[in-house]
Amino acid sequence: QVQLVESGGGLVQTGGSLTLSCAASGRIFSINSMGWYHQAPGKQRELVAALTGGRTSYADSVKGRFTISRDNAKNTVYLQMNSLKPEDTAVYICKVESRDSYSGPIRNTWGPGTQVTVSS
């Protein structure tokens, strides 16, 4: 099994910044993708940013404000969030796609989520 530990959420004013981190541990042979989703109350979970094979992808709403990065040695993914807006308020959830062996299947692991609240 893979375990994810998220940190960095909190309360920030409009225009402020936060950095989220997500550290993966456990049965990991290789990581295919690491990413962040968010889910606001009453809304569906949405992709915020992802790193797959060195390529990054971002939701249109965060382009130019958020940056995703990864420390391969630590199996950790970061989300630097700048110029935060009230509409960014949500639970941010880390997702890792990994294999536990060379030929094993890709498995998805989700973190418990960390709350980000942006006050106006």
mmCIF file of C-alpha atoms in Angstrom:
data_model
loop_
_atom_site.group_PDB
_atom_site.id
_atom_site.type_symbol
_atom_site.label_atom_id
_atom_site.label_comp_id
_atom_site.label_asym_id
_atom_site.label_seq_id
_atom_site.Cartn_x
_atom_site.Cartn_y
_atom_site.Cartn_z
ATOM 1 C CA GLN A 1 0.000 0.000 0.000
ATOM 2 C CA VAL A 2 0.926 3.621 -0.537
ATOM 3 C CA GLN A 3 0.420 6.266 2.110
ATOM 4 C CA LEU A 4 0.110 9.988 1.417
ATOM 5 C CA VAL A 5 0.732 12.715 3.969
ATOM 6 C CA GLU A 6 -0.441 16.192 3.007
ATOM 7 C CA SER A 7 0.409 19.462 4.674
ATOM 8 C CA GLY A 8 0.349 23.194 4.105
ATOM 9 C CA GLY A 9 -3.319 24.081 4.044
ATOM 10 C CA GLY A 10 -4.772 26.902 6.090
ATOM 11 C CA LEU A 11 -6.471 30.273 6.117
ATOM 12 C CA VAL A 12 -5.100 33.097 3.990
ATOM 13 C CA GLN A 13 -6.336 36.462 2.784
ATOM 14 C CA THR A 14 -7.120 37.239 -0.829
ATOM 15 C CA GLY A 15 -3.885 37.727 -2.738
ATOM 16 C CA GLY A 16 -1.911 35.603 -0.333
ATOM 17 C CA SER A 17 0.119 32.462 -0.927
ATOM 18 C CA LEU A 18 0.257 28.918 0.366
ATOM 19 C CA THR A 19 2.391 25.911 -0.470
ATOM 20 C CA LEU A 20 0.923 22.447 -0.190
ATOM 21 C CA SER A 21 3.040 19.315 0.014
ATOM 22 C CA CYS A 22 2.203 15.654 -0.361
ATOM 23 C CA ALA A 23 4.703 12.954 0.574
ATOM 24 C CA ALA A 24 4.210 9.405 -0.676
ATOM 25 C CA SER A 25 5.604 6.363 1.086
ATOM 26 C CA GLY A 26 5.107 2.609 1.178
ATOM 27 C CA ARG A 27 5.190 0.070 -1.635
ATOM 28 C CA ILE A 28 6.407 2.282 -4.463
ATOM 29 C CA PHE A 29 8.464 0.970 -7.367
ATOM 30 C CA SER A 30 7.750 3.883 -9.651
ATOM 31 C CA ILE A 31 5.460 6.883 -9.797
ATOM 32 C CA ASN A 32 3.623 7.621 -13.021
ATOM 33 C CA SER A 33 1.896 10.811 -11.970
ATOM 34 C CA MET A 34 1.400 13.094 -8.991
ATOM 35 C CA GLY A 35 -1.269 15.732 -8.821
ATOM 36 C CA TRP A 36 -3.650 17.904 -6.869
ATOM 37 C CA TYR A 37 -7.423 18.094 -7.036
ATOM 38 C CA HIS A 38 -9.812 20.299 -5.143
ATOM 39 C CA GLN A 39 -13.375 19.893 -4.003
ATOM 40 C CA ALA A 40 -15.568 22.714 -2.770
ATOM 41 C CA PRO A 41 -18.757 22.066 -0.779
ATOM 42 C CA GLY A 42 -21.518 20.799 -3.053
ATOM 43 C CA LYS A 43 -19.222 20.581 -6.048
ATOM 44 C CA GLN A 44 -17.428 17.791 -7.862
ATOM 45 C CA ARG A 45 -13.757 17.061 -7.384
ATOM 46 C CA GLU A 46 -11.722 18.828 -10.053
ATOM 47 C CA LEU A 47 -8.144 18.578 -11.264
ATOM 48 C CA VAL A 48 -6.021 21.553 -10.233
ATOM 49 C CA ALA A 49 -2.584 20.506 -11.453
ATOM 50 C CA ALA A 50 -0.693 17.352 -12.325
ATOM 51 C CA LEU A 51 2.809 16.196 -13.184
ATOM 52 C CA THR A 52 2.977 13.211 -15.516
ATOM 53 C CA GLY A 53 6.243 12.063 -17.006
ATOM 54 C CA GLY A 54 7.732 15.505 -16.573
ATOM 55 C CA ARG A 55 4.809 17.273 -18.209
ATOM 56 C CA THR A 56 2.630 19.642 -16.225
ATOM 57 C CA SER A 57 -1.042 20.365 -16.673
ATOM 58 C CA TYR A 58 -3.172 22.984 -14.953
ATOM 59 C CA ALA A 59 -6.800 23.909 -14.707
ATOM 60 C CA ASP A 60 -7.493 27.106 -16.634
ATOM 61 C CA SER A 61 -8.583 28.809 -13.422
ATOM 62 C CA VAL A 62 -5.138 28.475 -11.832
ATOM 63 C CA LYS A 63 -2.787 28.959 -14.794
ATOM 64 C CA GLY A 64 -0.248 31.647 -14.045
ATOM 65 C CA ARG A 65 -0.981 31.534 -10.308
ATOM 66 C CA PHE A 66 -0.223 27.952 -9.226
ATOM 67 C CA THR A 67 2.937 25.922 -9.822
ATOM 68 C CA ILE A 68 3.278 22.186 -9.325
ATOM 69 C CA SER A 69 6.673 20.627 -8.699
ATOM 70 C CA ARG A 70 8.100 17.356 -7.511
ATOM 71 C CA ASP A 71 11.066 16.126 -5.485
ATOM 72 C CA ASN A 72 11.731 12.680 -6.902
ATOM 73 C CA ALA A 73 14.160 11.724 -4.149
ATOM 74 C CA LYS A 74 11.498 12.357 -1.533
ATOM 75 C CA ASN A 75 8.487 11.166 -3.570
ATOM 76 C CA THR A 76 6.927 14.501 -2.709
ATOM 77 C CA VAL A 77 4.796 16.815 -4.805
ATOM 78 C CA TYR A 78 4.294 20.492 -4.050
ATOM 79 C CA LEU A 79 1.687 23.010 -5.097
ATOM 80 C CA GLN A 80 2.756 26.636 -4.825
ATOM 81 C CA MET A 81 -0.389 28.760 -4.815
ATOM 82 C CA ASN A 82 -0.052 32.501 -5.360
ATOM 83 C CA SER A 83 -2.564 35.308 -5.788
ATOM 84 C CA LEU A 84 -5.182 33.246 -4.034
ATOM 85 C CA LYS A 85 -8.844 34.111 -4.533
ATOM 86 C CA PRO A 86 -11.923 33.286 -2.437
ATOM 87 C CA GLU A 87 -13.058 30.925 -5.186
ATOM 88 C CA ASP A 88 -9.928 28.825 -4.548
ATOM 89 C CA THR A 89 -11.426 27.843 -1.193
ATOM 90 C CA ALA A 90 -11.768 24.054 -1.132
ATOM 91 C CA VAL A 91 -10.321 20.849 0.222
ATOM 92 C CA TYR A 92 -7.173 20.085 -1.746
ATOM 93 C CA ILE A 93 -6.509 16.418 -2.289
ATOM 94 C CA CYS A 94 -3.317 14.774 -3.490
ATOM 95 C CA LYS A 95 -3.415 11.871 -5.935
ATOM 96 C CA VAL A 96 -0.536 9.570 -6.831
ATOM 97 C CA GLU A 97 -0.458 6.979 -9.612
ATOM 98 C CA SER A 98 2.184 4.368 -8.867
ATOM 99 C CA ARG A 99 3.356 0.811 -9.417
ATOM 100 C CA ASP A 100 4.633 -1.487 -6.678
ATOM 101 C CA SER A 101 6.717 -3.560 -9.139
ATOM 102 C CA TYR A 102 8.091 -3.341 -12.677
ATOM 103 C CA SER A 103 5.129 -5.148 -14.212
ATOM 104 C CA GLY A 104 2.515 -4.323 -11.614
ATOM 105 C CA PRO A 105 -0.621 -2.357 -12.400
ATOM 106 C CA ILE A 106 -0.843 1.389 -11.913
ATOM 107 C CA ARG A 107 -2.756 2.103 -8.729
ATOM 108 C CA ASN A 108 -4.337 5.369 -7.664
ATOM 109 C CA THR A 109 -3.895 6.567 -4.108
ATOM 110 C CA TRP A 110 -5.731 9.578 -2.720
ATOM 111 C CA GLY A 111 -4.712 11.636 0.270
ATOM 112 C CA PRO A 112 -7.111 12.656 3.038
ATOM 113 C CA GLY A 113 -7.187 16.273 1.854
ATOM 114 C CA THR A 114 -6.159 19.572 3.370
ATOM 115 C CA GLN A 115 -8.434 22.587 3.731
ATOM 116 C CA VAL A 116 -7.546 25.839 2.008
ATOM 117 C CA THR A 117 -9.676 28.848 2.907
ATOM 118 C CA VAL A 118 -9.215 32.225 1.244
ATOM 119 C CA SER A 119 -10.941 35.114 2.964
ATOM 120 C CA SER A 120 -12.131 38.175 1.082
#
